[in-house]
Coordinates of C-alpha atoms and ligand atoms in Angstrom, one line a residue:
Chain A
M1 CA -0.1 0.0 -0.1
D2 CA 1.0 3.5 -0.5
I3 CA -0.9 5.1 2.3
L4 CA -0.8 3.6 5.7
I5 CA -3.3 5.0 8.4
I6 CA -3.0 3.9 12.3
F7 CA -5.8 3.8 14.2
E8 CA -5.6 4.5 17.9
H9 CA -7.9 2.9 20.5
S10 CA -9.0 2.7 24.0
N11 CA -11.5 0.0 25.5
G12 CA -12.2 -1.5 22.1
K13 CA -13.4 1.9 21.0
I14 CA -11.9 3.8 18.0
H15 CA -10.6 7.3 18.4
R16 CA -12.5 9.8 17.0
M17 CA -9.7 11.3 15.1
S18 CA -8.9 7.9 13.7
W19 CA -11.6 8.1 11.5
E20 CA -10.7 11.9 10.4
A21 CA -7.6 10.4 9.6
V22 CA -8.8 7.8 7.3
A23 CA -11.1 10.5 5.5
A24 CA -7.7 12.2 5.1
G25 CA -6.0 8.8 4.0
Q26 CA -9.1 8.7 1.1
S27 CA -8.7 12.2 -0.1
L28 CA -4.8 12.1 -0.4
A29 CA -5.1 8.5 -2.2
K30 CA -8.2 10.0 -4.4
D31 CA -6.0 13.0 -5.4
L32 CA -2.9 11.2 -6.0
G33 CA -4.0 7.6 -7.5
L34 CA -2.6 5.7 -4.4
T35 CA -3.8 3.0 -2.3
T36 CA -4.3 2.8 1.0
A37 CA -4.7 0.4 4.4
I38 CA -5.4 0.9 7.9
L39 CA -2.9 -0.7 10.6
I40 CA -4.7 -1.7 14.1
L41 CA -2.0 -2.3 16.9
G42 CA -3.2 -4.2 19.9
S43 CA -3.7 -7.6 21.3
N44 CA -7.1 -9.4 20.4
V45 CA -8.4 -6.5 18.2
S46 CA -9.9 -8.6 15.7
E47 CA -13.5 -6.8 16.2
L48 CA -11.7 -3.4 15.6
A49 CA -10.0 -5.4 12.3
E50 CA -13.6 -6.4 11.3
E51 CA -14.9 -2.5 11.4
A52 CA -12.0 -1.2 10.1
S53 CA -12.3 -3.7 7.1
K54 CA -15.9 -1.9 6.2
K55 CA -14.0 1.2 5.0
N56 CA -13.2 2.0 1.7
V57 CA -9.0 1.1 2.0
D58 CA -7.3 -1.8 0.2
E59 CA -6.2 -3.5 2.8
V60 CA -6.4 -3.8 6.7
L61 CA -2.9 -4.9 9.0
V62 CA -3.3 -6.3 12.2
A63 CA -0.3 -6.2 14.6
D64 CA -1.4 -8.4 17.3
H65 CA 1.0 -8.5 20.3
P66 CA 0.1 -8.9 24.0
L67 CA 2.8 -6.0 24.5
L68 CA 0.9 -4.1 22.3
E69 CA -2.3 -4.7 24.6
R70 CA -1.7 -1.2 26.3
Y71 CA 0.3 1.8 24.9
S72 CA 3.6 2.4 25.9
S73 CA 5.4 4.9 23.8
D74 CA 8.7 2.3 23.8
G75 CA 6.3 -0.2 22.4
Y76 CA 4.6 1.7 20.1
S77 CA 7.7 3.5 18.7
V78 CA 9.5 -0.1 18.4
A79 CA 6.8 -1.7 16.8
L80 CA 6.1 1.4 14.0
K81 CA 9.5 1.4 13.2
Q82 CA 9.8 -2.1 12.2
I83 CA 6.4 -2.2 10.3
I84 CA 7.0 0.9 8.4
T85 CA 10.1 0.0 7.2
D86 CA 8.6 -3.5 6.2
E87 CA 5.8 -2.1 4.6
S88 CA 7.4 0.9 3.2
P89 CA 4.3 3.4 2.4
T90 CA 4.7 6.6 1.1
Y91 CA 2.7 8.3 3.8
V92 CA 1.8 7.2 7.3
I93 CA -1.3 9.2 8.6
M94 CA -2.5 9.5 12.3
G95 CA -4.6 12.2 14.3
H96 CA -2.9 14.5 16.0
T97 CA -3.9 13.2 19.1
Y98 CA -1.8 13.3 22.6
M99 CA -0.9 9.6 22.1
V100 CA 0.8 10.3 18.9
R101 CA 2.2 13.7 20.3
D102 CA 4.0 11.3 22.9
F103 CA 5.6 8.6 20.5
L104 CA 5.5 9.6 17.1
P105 CA 8.4 12.2 17.1
R106 CA 10.5 9.4 18.2
V107 CA 9.5 7.1 15.3
S108 CA 10.6 10.5 13.0
V109 CA 14.3 9.9 14.5
A110 CA 14.5 6.2 14.7
L111 CA 13.5 6.0 10.8
K112 CA 15.2 9.8 9.7
K113 CA 12.0 10.5 8.3
P114 CA 10.4 13.7 8.4
L115 CA 7.0 14.1 10.7
L116 CA 4.4 16.7 9.5
C117 CA 2.5 17.2 12.2
D118 CA -0.7 18.9 13.4
L119 CA -1.5 19.9 9.9
T120 CA -4.8 21.6 9.1
G121 CA -5.0 20.4 5.3
Y122 CA -3.0 20.1 2.1
Y123 CA -4.0 21.5 -1.4
M124 CA -2.7 20.5 -4.8
E125 CA 0.0 22.1 -6.7
N126 CA 1.5 20.6 -10.2
G127 CA 0.2 17.3 -9.2
N128 CA 1.9 17.3 -5.8
S129 CA 0.4 17.7 -2.3
V130 CA 1.4 20.9 -0.3
F131 CA 0.4 20.7 3.3
T132 CA -0.7 23.7 5.7
R133 CA -0.3 24.1 9.3
Q134 CA -1.1 26.8 11.7
L135 CA 2.2 28.7 13.2
F136 CA 1.6 31.2 16.3
Q137 CA -1.0 29.4 18.1
G138 CA -3.2 29.8 14.6
K139 CA -2.4 33.5 13.9
I140 CA -0.3 32.4 10.9
T141 CA -0.8 29.5 8.2
S142 CA 2.3 27.8 6.9
D143 CA 2.8 25.8 3.5
I144 CA 5.2 22.9 4.2
L145 CA 6.8 20.5 2.3
P146 CA 8.9 16.9 3.3
N147 CA 12.3 16.4 1.9
G148 CA 13.9 13.5 0.9
E149 CA 12.6 9.8 0.0
P150 CA 9.6 8.8 1.7
P151 CA 8.3 7.3 4.0
Y152 CA 6.5 10.8 5.1
L153 CA 5.1 10.9 8.6
L154 CA 1.5 13.2 8.6
T155 CA -0.6 14.2 11.5
F156 CA -4.0 15.9 10.9
Q157 CA -5.6 18.5 13.7
S158 CA -8.8 17.8 14.8
A159 CA -11.3 18.8 12.3
A160 CA -9.0 19.1 9.7
F161 CA -11.0 16.6 8.3
Q162 CA -14.4 14.9 8.8
E163 CA -15.3 11.9 10.3
D164 CA -18.4 11.7 8.3
A165 CA -16.4 12.2 4.9
V166 CA -14.9 8.6 5.4
V167 CA -16.2 6.4 2.3
D168 CA -17.6 2.7 3.1
G169 CA -16.4 0.0 1.1
S170 CA -16.9 -3.5 0.1
G171 CA -15.0 -5.6 2.7
A172 CA -10.8 -5.0 2.8
S173 CA -9.0 -8.0 3.4
V174 CA -7.0 -8.3 6.6
R175 CA -3.5 -9.4 6.9
N176 CA -1.6 -10.0 10.1
I177 CA 1.9 -9.0 10.2
D178 CA 4.4 -9.7 12.5
V179 CA 6.3 -7.2 15.1
N180 CA 9.2 -8.5 17.2
L181 CA 9.1 -7.2 20.8
D182 CA 10.3 -8.0 23.9
K183 CA 10.1 -6.9 27.4
S184 CA 13.3 -5.7 27.6
M185 CA 12.3 -3.0 25.4
I186 CA 9.8 -1.1 27.1
R187 CA 11.4 1.1 29.7
S188 CA 7.8 2.3 31.5
Q189 CA 5.1 1.3 33.1
Y190 CA 1.6 2.9 33.0
E191 CA -0.6 2.8 35.3
E192 CA -4.7 3.3 35.1
P193 CA -5.9 6.1 33.4
F194 CA -8.2 8.1 36.0
Q195 CA -10.4 11.1 35.7
G196 CA -9.7 14.3 37.1
E197 CA -11.6 16.1 39.8
V198 CA -14.7 17.8 38.4
G199 CA -16.1 19.3 41.1
G200 CA -19.7 19.5 40.5
V201 CA -19.0 21.5 37.2
D202 CA -20.6 20.2 34.4
L203 CA -20.8 22.3 31.4
T204 CA -21.4 19.9 28.5
A205 CA -25.4 20.3 29.3
A206 CA -25.4 24.0 30.1
E207 CA -27.3 26.3 27.6
L208 CA -25.4 29.6 28.5
I209 CA -21.6 29.6 28.9
V210 CA -19.6 32.7 29.4
T211 CA -15.9 32.1 29.0
I212 CA -12.9 33.7 30.5
G213 CA -9.6 34.3 28.7
R214 CA -6.3 35.4 29.7
G215 CA -7.2 38.3 28.1
I216 CA -9.6 39.0 31.8
G217 CA -6.2 40.4 32.9
K218 CA -5.8 39.7 36.5
E219 CA -7.5 37.6 39.3
E220 CA -9.2 40.4 40.6
N221 CA -11.2 40.7 37.3
I222 CA -12.9 37.5 37.6
N223 CA -15.4 39.0 39.7
M224 CA -17.1 41.0 37.0
V225 CA -17.4 38.2 34.9
K226 CA -19.1 36.2 37.6
E227 CA -21.6 38.8 38.0
L228 CA -21.9 39.1 34.3
G229 CA -22.5 35.2 34.4
D230 CA -25.4 35.3 37.4
T231 CA -27.1 37.8 35.7
L232 CA -27.3 36.2 32.3
G233 CA -27.8 32.8 34.0
A234 CA -24.9 31.0 32.1
Q235 CA -22.4 29.0 33.6
L236 CA -18.9 29.6 33.7
G237 CA -16.1 28.3 31.3
A238 CA -12.2 29.0 31.3
S239 CA -9.3 28.8 28.9
R240 CA -6.3 26.8 30.0
P241 CA -4.3 29.8 31.0
V242 CA -6.9 31.0 33.4
V243 CA -6.8 27.3 35.1
D244 CA -3.0 27.3 34.7
A245 CA -3.0 30.5 36.9
E246 CA -5.6 29.4 39.3
W247 CA -8.1 31.8 38.8
L248 CA -11.0 29.5 38.4
P249 CA -10.9 25.8 39.5
T250 CA -9.5 23.5 36.4
A251 CA -13.5 21.8 36.0
H252 CA -14.1 24.6 34.0
Q253 CA -11.6 24.3 31.6
V254 CA -13.2 24.2 27.9
G255 CA -11.0 22.2 25.1
S256 CA -8.9 19.6 24.5
S257 CA -7.8 18.8 28.3
G258 CA -11.3 20.1 29.4
Q259 CA -14.6 19.7 28.4
T260 CA -16.5 19.5 25.2
V261 CA -19.4 22.2 25.2
S262 CA -22.4 22.9 23.0
P263 CA -24.7 25.3 24.5
K264 CA -27.0 28.0 22.8
L265 CA -25.1 30.9 23.6
Y266 CA -20.7 30.6 24.3
L267 CA -19.6 34.0 25.1
A268 CA -15.7 34.2 24.5
L269 CA -14.2 37.2 26.6
G270 CA -10.7 37.9 25.7
I271 CA -9.9 34.2 24.2
S272 CA -7.3 34.3 21.3
G273 CA -9.1 30.8 19.6
A274 CA -6.0 28.3 20.0
I275 CA -7.0 24.9 18.1
Q276 CA -7.3 23.3 22.1
H277 CA -9.6 25.5 23.0
V278 CA -11.6 25.8 19.6
V279 CA -12.1 21.8 19.9
G280 CA -14.0 22.1 22.8
M281 CA -16.3 24.8 22.0
K282 CA -16.8 24.9 17.9
G283 CA -20.0 23.1 18.3
S284 CA -22.0 25.7 20.2
K285 CA -25.0 27.1 18.5
N286 CA -24.0 30.7 18.7
I287 CA -21.0 32.0 19.5
V288 CA -20.3 35.6 20.5
A289 CA -16.4 36.7 20.9
I290 CA -15.4 39.9 22.3
N291 CA -11.7 40.5 21.9
K292 CA -9.2 43.8 21.4
D293 CA -7.4 42.0 18.2
P294 CA -9.2 42.3 15.2
D295 CA -6.8 39.4 14.0
A296 CA -7.8 36.9 16.8
P297 CA -8.4 33.6 15.4
I298 CA -11.5 33.4 17.4
F299 CA -13.2 35.6 14.9
E300 CA -13.1 33.0 12.3
L301 CA -15.3 31.0 14.3
A302 CA -17.5 33.5 16.0
D303 CA -21.1 34.2 14.5
Y304 CA -21.1 37.6 16.1
G305 CA -17.9 39.8 17.1
I306 CA -17.1 42.8 18.7
I307 CA -13.7 44.3 18.9
G308 CA -13.0 45.9 22.1
D309 CA -11.6 46.2 25.8
I310 CA -13.9 43.8 27.7
I311 CA -12.9 45.2 31.3
E312 CA -15.0 47.9 29.7
I313 CA -17.4 46.2 28.2
I314 CA -18.3 43.7 30.5
P315 CA -19.5 46.0 33.8
K316 CA -21.7 47.6 31.2
L317 CA -23.0 44.4 29.6
T318 CA -24.1 43.2 32.9
E319 CA -26.0 46.5 33.9
A320 CA -27.5 46.4 30.2
I321 CA -28.7 42.7 30.8
K322 CA -30.1 43.4 34.2
N323 CA -32.4 46.4 32.6
A324 CA -33.2 44.0 29.4
K325 CA -34.4 41.4 32.0
A326 CA -36.5 43.8 34.6
Chain B
M1 CA 21.1 14.6 39.9
K2 CA 22.4 16.3 36.8
I3 CA 19.4 18.3 35.3
C4 CA 18.7 20.0 31.8
V5 CA 16.2 22.4 30.7
L6 CA 15.7 23.6 27.2
V7 CA 14.5 27.0 27.0
K8 CA 13.3 28.5 23.6
Q9 CA 13.3 32.1 22.5
V10 CA 10.3 32.6 21.1
P11 CA 8.0 36.1 20.3
G12 CA 6.1 37.0 23.3
P13 CA 1.9 36.8 23.5
D14 CA 2.0 40.5 22.8
S15 CA 4.4 40.8 19.9
P16 CA 3.8 41.9 17.0
L17 CA 3.8 39.4 14.0
L18 CA 4.8 40.8 10.6
I19 CA 5.4 39.0 7.7
S20 CA 8.8 39.2 6.4
D21 CA 9.3 40.0 2.6
D22 CA 10.3 36.9 1.3
K23 CA 7.4 35.1 3.2
K24 CA 9.5 32.5 5.1
W25 CA 9.2 34.0 8.7
I26 CA 8.2 36.8 10.5
Q27 CA 10.1 40.3 10.7
E28 CA 12.7 39.7 13.2
E29 CA 13.6 43.3 14.1
E30 CA 9.7 43.9 15.3
I31 CA 9.8 41.0 17.3
D32 CA 9.3 41.4 21.7
Y33 CA 11.1 38.2 22.3
A34 CA 10.3 36.0 25.8
M35 CA 10.9 32.5 27.2
N36 CA 8.6 30.2 25.9
E37 CA 5.4 29.5 28.2
S38 CA 5.6 25.9 28.8
D39 CA 9.7 25.9 28.8
S40 CA 9.1 28.2 31.8
Y41 CA 7.0 25.8 33.5
A42 CA 9.6 23.2 32.4
L43 CA 12.2 25.3 34.4
E44 CA 10.4 25.9 37.3
E45 CA 9.8 22.0 37.5
A46 CA 13.8 21.8 37.0
L47 CA 14.5 23.9 39.9
Q48 CA 11.8 22.3 42.0
I49 CA 13.3 18.3 41.6
K50 CA 16.5 20.0 42.4
E51 CA 15.0 21.7 45.8
R52 CA 13.0 18.5 46.9
L53 CA 16.1 16.4 46.3
G54 CA 18.0 18.7 47.9
E55 CA 21.1 18.4 45.5
G56 CA 21.8 18.2 41.8
E57 CA 22.5 20.7 39.2
V58 CA 20.0 22.9 36.8
V59 CA 21.7 23.6 33.5
A60 CA 19.5 25.9 30.9
A61 CA 20.4 25.2 27.3
S62 CA 19.3 27.5 24.4
L63 CA 19.8 27.3 20.7
G64 CA 19.6 30.5 18.5
P65 CA 21.2 33.8 17.7
D66 CA 23.4 35.5 20.6
R67 CA 20.0 37.2 21.6
V68 CA 18.7 34.1 23.2
Q69 CA 21.8 34.4 25.9
K70 CA 19.0 36.7 27.3
T71 CA 16.7 33.9 27.9
I72 CA 19.6 31.9 29.5
R73 CA 20.3 34.8 31.8
E74 CA 16.6 34.9 32.7
A75 CA 16.6 31.0 33.7
L76 CA 20.0 31.5 35.5
A77 CA 18.6 34.8 37.6
K78 CA 15.5 32.2 38.8
G79 CA 18.3 29.4 40.1
A80 CA 19.8 27.7 37.1
D81 CA 23.2 27.1 37.9
R82 CA 24.9 27.4 34.6
G83 CA 23.9 27.8 31.0
I84 CA 24.7 26.3 27.2
H85 CA 24.4 28.3 24.4
V86 CA 24.0 26.3 21.2
K87 CA 25.2 28.8 18.9
D88 CA 23.3 29.0 15.4
D89 CA 22.6 32.5 13.7
Y90 CA 19.9 31.0 11.3
P91 CA 18.2 28.4 13.4
S92 CA 16.1 26.1 11.6
T93 CA 12.4 25.7 12.1
D94 CA 12.9 21.8 11.8
S95 CA 12.6 19.8 15.0
Y96 CA 14.6 17.0 13.7
V97 CA 17.4 19.4 13.0
I98 CA 17.4 21.3 16.3
A99 CA 17.1 18.1 18.4
G100 CA 19.8 16.7 16.6
Q101 CA 22.1 19.8 17.2
F102 CA 21.1 19.6 21.2
A103 CA 21.9 16.2 21.0
L104 CA 25.6 16.8 19.5
A105 CA 25.9 19.6 22.4
L106 CA 24.6 18.0 25.3
K107 CA 25.9 14.4 24.8
E108 CA 29.0 14.8 26.6
E109 CA 27.3 15.9 29.7
N110 CA 25.5 12.8 30.3
F111 CA 22.5 14.4 32.0
D112 CA 19.9 12.4 34.2
L113 CA 16.8 14.1 33.3
I114 CA 16.1 16.7 30.4
L115 CA 13.3 18.6 30.5
S116 CA 11.5 21.1 28.1
G117 CA 8.4 22.6 27.5
L118 CA 5.8 20.2 25.4
Q119 CA 5.7 22.5 22.2
S120 CA 6.6 26.0 21.5
D121 CA 4.3 29.0 20.8
D122 CA 6.0 29.7 17.6
T123 CA 6.1 26.6 15.2
G124 CA 4.0 24.4 17.9
M125 CA 5.3 21.0 16.8
G126 CA 5.9 19.7 20.1
Q127 CA 8.9 17.2 18.5
T128 CA 12.4 18.5 20.1
G129 CA 12.3 17.1 23.4
L130 CA 10.9 13.7 22.4
M131 CA 13.3 13.6 19.5
L132 CA 16.3 14.5 21.8
G133 CA 15.5 11.7 23.9
E134 CA 15.5 9.6 21.2
F135 CA 19.0 10.7 19.8
L136 CA 20.4 10.0 23.4
G137 CA 18.2 6.9 23.9
M138 CA 16.2 7.9 27.0
S139 CA 13.1 7.4 28.2
T140 CA 10.3 9.7 27.4
S141 CA 7.3 11.4 28.1
T142 CA 5.2 14.2 27.1
L143 CA 2.1 16.1 28.3
V144 CA 3.8 15.8 32.1
M145 CA 1.8 17.5 34.8
E146 CA 3.7 16.2 37.9
T147 CA 7.2 14.6 38.5
D148 CA 8.4 12.3 41.4
I149 CA 11.9 10.7 41.8
S150 CA 13.1 8.2 44.3
E151 CA 15.3 5.4 44.1
G152 CA 16.7 6.6 40.6
K153 CA 13.2 6.0 39.1
L154 CA 10.7 8.7 37.4
R155 CA 7.2 8.7 38.0
V156 CA 5.2 11.3 35.9
K157 CA 1.9 12.2 35.8
K158 CA 0.4 12.5 32.4
E159 CA -2.1 14.3 30.9
L160 CA -4.5 12.5 28.6
E161 CA -7.6 14.0 26.7
A162 CA -10.8 15.4 27.8
G163 CA -9.8 15.8 31.7
W164 CA -8.2 12.5 32.1
F165 CA -4.3 11.5 33.6
Q166 CA -2.3 8.5 34.0
W167 CA 0.9 7.7 35.9
V168 CA 3.9 6.4 34.2
S169 CA 7.3 5.3 35.6
M170 CA 10.2 5.1 33.8
D171 CA 13.9 4.5 34.2
L172 CA 16.3 7.4 34.4
P173 CA 18.2 9.0 32.1
A174 CA 14.6 10.5 30.9
C175 CA 13.3 13.3 28.8
I176 CA 10.2 14.8 29.4
T177 CA 8.2 17.5 27.7
I178 CA 6.1 19.5 30.4
Q179 CA 2.4 21.0 30.1
S180 CA 1.6 24.5 31.4
G181 CA -0.1 24.5 35.1
L182 CA 1.8 22.2 36.7
N183 CA 3.3 24.5 39.3
T184 CA 3.6 28.5 39.5
P185 CA 7.0 29.8 38.1
R186 CA 8.5 31.7 40.3
Y187 CA 9.7 35.4 39.6
P188 CA 13.5 36.0 39.9
S189 CA 14.7 37.8 42.7
L190 CA 17.0 40.9 42.9
R191 CA 19.9 38.5 44.2
G192 CA 19.0 36.3 41.6
I193 CA 19.3 38.8 39.0
M194 CA 22.6 40.2 40.2
G195 CA 23.9 36.4 40.9
A196 CA 22.9 35.4 37.0
K197 CA 25.7 37.5 35.9
K198 CA 28.3 35.6 37.3
K199 CA 27.4 32.5 36.0
E200 CA 29.0 30.3 33.3
I201 CA 27.0 30.4 29.9
K202 CA 29.2 27.8 27.8
V203 CA 28.4 29.0 23.8
M204 CA 28.9 26.1 21.7
E205 CA 29.9 27.1 18.2
S206 CA 29.7 24.6 15.7
T207 CA 26.7 22.4 15.6
P208 CA 26.0 21.9 12.1
Q209 CA 22.5 21.6 11.1
G210 CA 23.0 18.7 8.9
E211 CA 19.9 17.3 6.4
L212 CA 16.6 19.2 6.5
L213 CA 13.6 16.7 7.1
Q214 CA 10.7 19.3 6.1
S215 CA 11.1 22.7 4.7
L216 CA 8.8 25.9 5.3
E217 CA 7.6 27.0 1.6
K218 CA 6.0 30.4 2.5
I219 CA 3.8 31.7 5.1
Y220 CA 0.7 33.6 5.3
V221 CA -2.2 35.4 7.6
P222 CA -4.9 32.7 7.2
K223 CA -7.7 33.3 4.7
K224 CA -11.1 34.3 6.5
T225 CA -14.1 32.2 5.4
K226 CA -16.5 32.4 8.0
L227 CA -19.1 35.7 8.1
T228 CA -18.7 37.1 11.5
E229 CA -21.4 39.7 12.2
M230 CA -19.2 42.6 13.6
I231 CA -21.1 44.6 16.0
E232 CA -19.5 48.1 15.7
G233 CA -19.7 51.4 17.4
D234 CA -18.4 52.7 21.0
T235 CA -18.5 50.8 24.0
D236 CA -22.7 51.7 25.1
Q237 CA -23.5 51.0 21.5
V238 CA -21.8 47.8 20.9
V239 CA -23.5 46.7 24.3
A240 CA -27.1 47.8 23.2
K241 CA -26.7 45.9 20.1
L242 CA -25.3 42.8 21.7
V243 CA -28.2 42.8 24.1
D244 CA -30.6 43.1 21.3
V245 CA -28.7 40.0 19.5
L246 CA -28.9 37.9 22.8
K247 CA -32.5 38.8 22.9
R248 CA -33.7 38.5 19.0
D249 CA -31.6 36.5 17.3
I250 CA -30.0 34.3 20.0
K251 CA -33.2 34.6 21.9
V252 CA -31.6 33.9 25.3
L253 CA -33.2 37.2 27.2
Ligands
FAD1 C1 -1.6 19.7 24.3 C2 -2.7 21.1 24.9 C3 -3.7 21.0 25.6 C4 -4.3 22.2 25.5 N1 -5.5 22.2 26.5 C5 -6.0 23.4 26.1 C6 -7.3 23.3 26.9 O1 -8.3 22.1 27.2 N2 -8.5 24.6 26.7 C7 -7.7 25.7 26.5 O2 -8.4 26.7 26.7 N3 -6.4 25.9 26.1 C8 -5.9 24.6 26.0 N4 -4.3 24.5 25.7 C9 -3.6 26.0 25.5 C10 -4.2 26.5 24.0 O3 -3.1 26.3 23.4 C11 -3.9 28.3 24.2 O4 -2.7 28.4 24.8 C12 -5.1 28.9 25.2 O5 -6.1 28.6 24.8 C13 -5.0 30.2 25.1 O6 -6.0 30.6 26.1 P1 -6.4 32.2 25.9 O7 -7.2 32.5 24.6 O8 -7.2 32.8 27.1 O9 -5.3 33.2 25.8 P2 -4.4 34.1 24.6 O10 -4.0 33.1 23.7 O11 -3.0 34.7 25.5 O12 -5.0 35.0 24.4 C14 -6.0 36.3 25.1 C15 -6.6 37.0 24.2 O13 -7.1 38.0 25.2 C16 -7.4 39.1 24.1 N5 -7.2 40.4 24.8 C17 -6.0 40.9 26.2 N6 -6.8 41.8 26.6 C18 -8.3 41.8 26.4 C19 -9.1 43.0 26.7 N7 -8.5 43.7 27.7 N8 -10.2 42.9 25.8 C20 -10.4 42.1 25.2 N9 -9.2 41.2 24.6 C21 -8.1 41.4 25.1 C22 -5.9 39.3 23.2 O14 -5.9 39.8 22.1 C23 -5.9 37.5 22.7 O15 -6.3 37.1 21.6 C24 -3.6 23.2 25.2 C25 -2.3 23.4 24.8 C26 -1.7 22.4 24.6 C27 -0.5 22.2 24.0

């Protein structure tokens, strides 16, 4: 095969971004006239292989090994280096997930092959694919190209491709492949995952959310947003820097490390719109953003935008809402 | 315990970002530089590890032209013991190249632990720290939110997606990359700032870049595709209009 798409799964469930990776792979295959395969690493994964084989790919590869039952950076790096060397695909595609962040850079070094990561897409130019990715947390875009001979490792940002764009097929063949792993290669022990403190804050069902970003400036200013939230009857969300500074508890964090929300109103105050925040709130029905920077990426997402100083606007907005409700 | 922290100098959060004429990077003269945010958390963690163990050395390393010595000095002022400046007047944006240069420059030091931020605020690739670990044959982990060292073993709390975590134990030497928020980075004291001037910064002049695995063709301002309705006017006007939108269009009042 030419394009090897690697699945990520836990508890028998395939990661949403692995399906997006399939959509990316199918799209590239079509544009470049290439063949595709899905690779599943794990132990006892025949059900997942069956699920994968229903998609329009040329083959499904299964690397079944007891030491791959649970993710480890060492195990995955060693196994993938072997598989990529044996199969010599042109492109290897994965979603830019936290797991992939953890080991794929090592595979790039081990193979001495480029890792084009966190891609937002690609476009065709003179029969070649040019890849795009964000710089400066989304404020600038870049075009990049891999150098040297393939394979090229690619990871795509969340929602760069759509899960529902995946094309079904008529039953791809499944092939088992060998990997050579032994216990001594795995130098780390992974304990059971656990959920962080949620502290009774459930934003997933909230109808109205007012979210505070770093633009609020200092802890003393949090109170004015609390008052706005109370007046509006909205829950409080926060971006990571606000949580990092301990201005609000972690449980309020919206984004890839926090909650994923889809309220009727998402009022983003002093939020720049970095991808890790956006993945948690882009499903909101109505997004209103207030930011002093007209070029802030959040405006690319907002239905309504105000360019202005939130410190000035928030108290007046609270007053005006009080009056409107009276 | 011999600890190294990689600190990158990047455009600060409020720095102007003007695209250069060749469209390959931003205009250097206009940039207000700062220490990469997650690197400052990595530095703090390194200092706290040394304090907890009651022994050891923290070395701050940075790659780039002479200006990066300012970022190394900042780390020294906060408490790092010495600095290493891997000199490169035209640093590459390819993480593979940068990690390779660091590997060459730091190999002889035989660090027990190398920390860095999980990604830089400029290119955001999140690769350098882990690649360096692979070059040096160390155990690695990214997204580290807590560290614990005892009896020559490192245990880290890793952030998983959507508010989940996981503890991972590994052998030393290890190379880990730090997620923001795991500690509260200190400010340098006046004594620290004075003392930093006397601390050594070793300059490594010749660490060639070697082959680039990827190249940045051009950069540009993102194309706008969404039709955002901009609410304009003075503060009172935008507030009145927004309340109207909340009432009539979004219907939440
Ligand atoms: C692996 C990983 C996971 C992450 N997970 C998350 C996550 O779950 N959630 C999350 O939010 N982030 C997450 N982040 C961090 C994310 O990349 C951004 O750094 C973060 O979202 C930025 O938060 P912000 O928009 O509040 O701050 P900034 O990006 O600093 O933006 C502040 C904004 O406020 C504006 N502003 C400043 N002052 C004012 C004013 N007076 N009036 C109006 N506007 C003003 C500025 O113009 C700017 O646009 C993660 C990062 C990584 C690498």
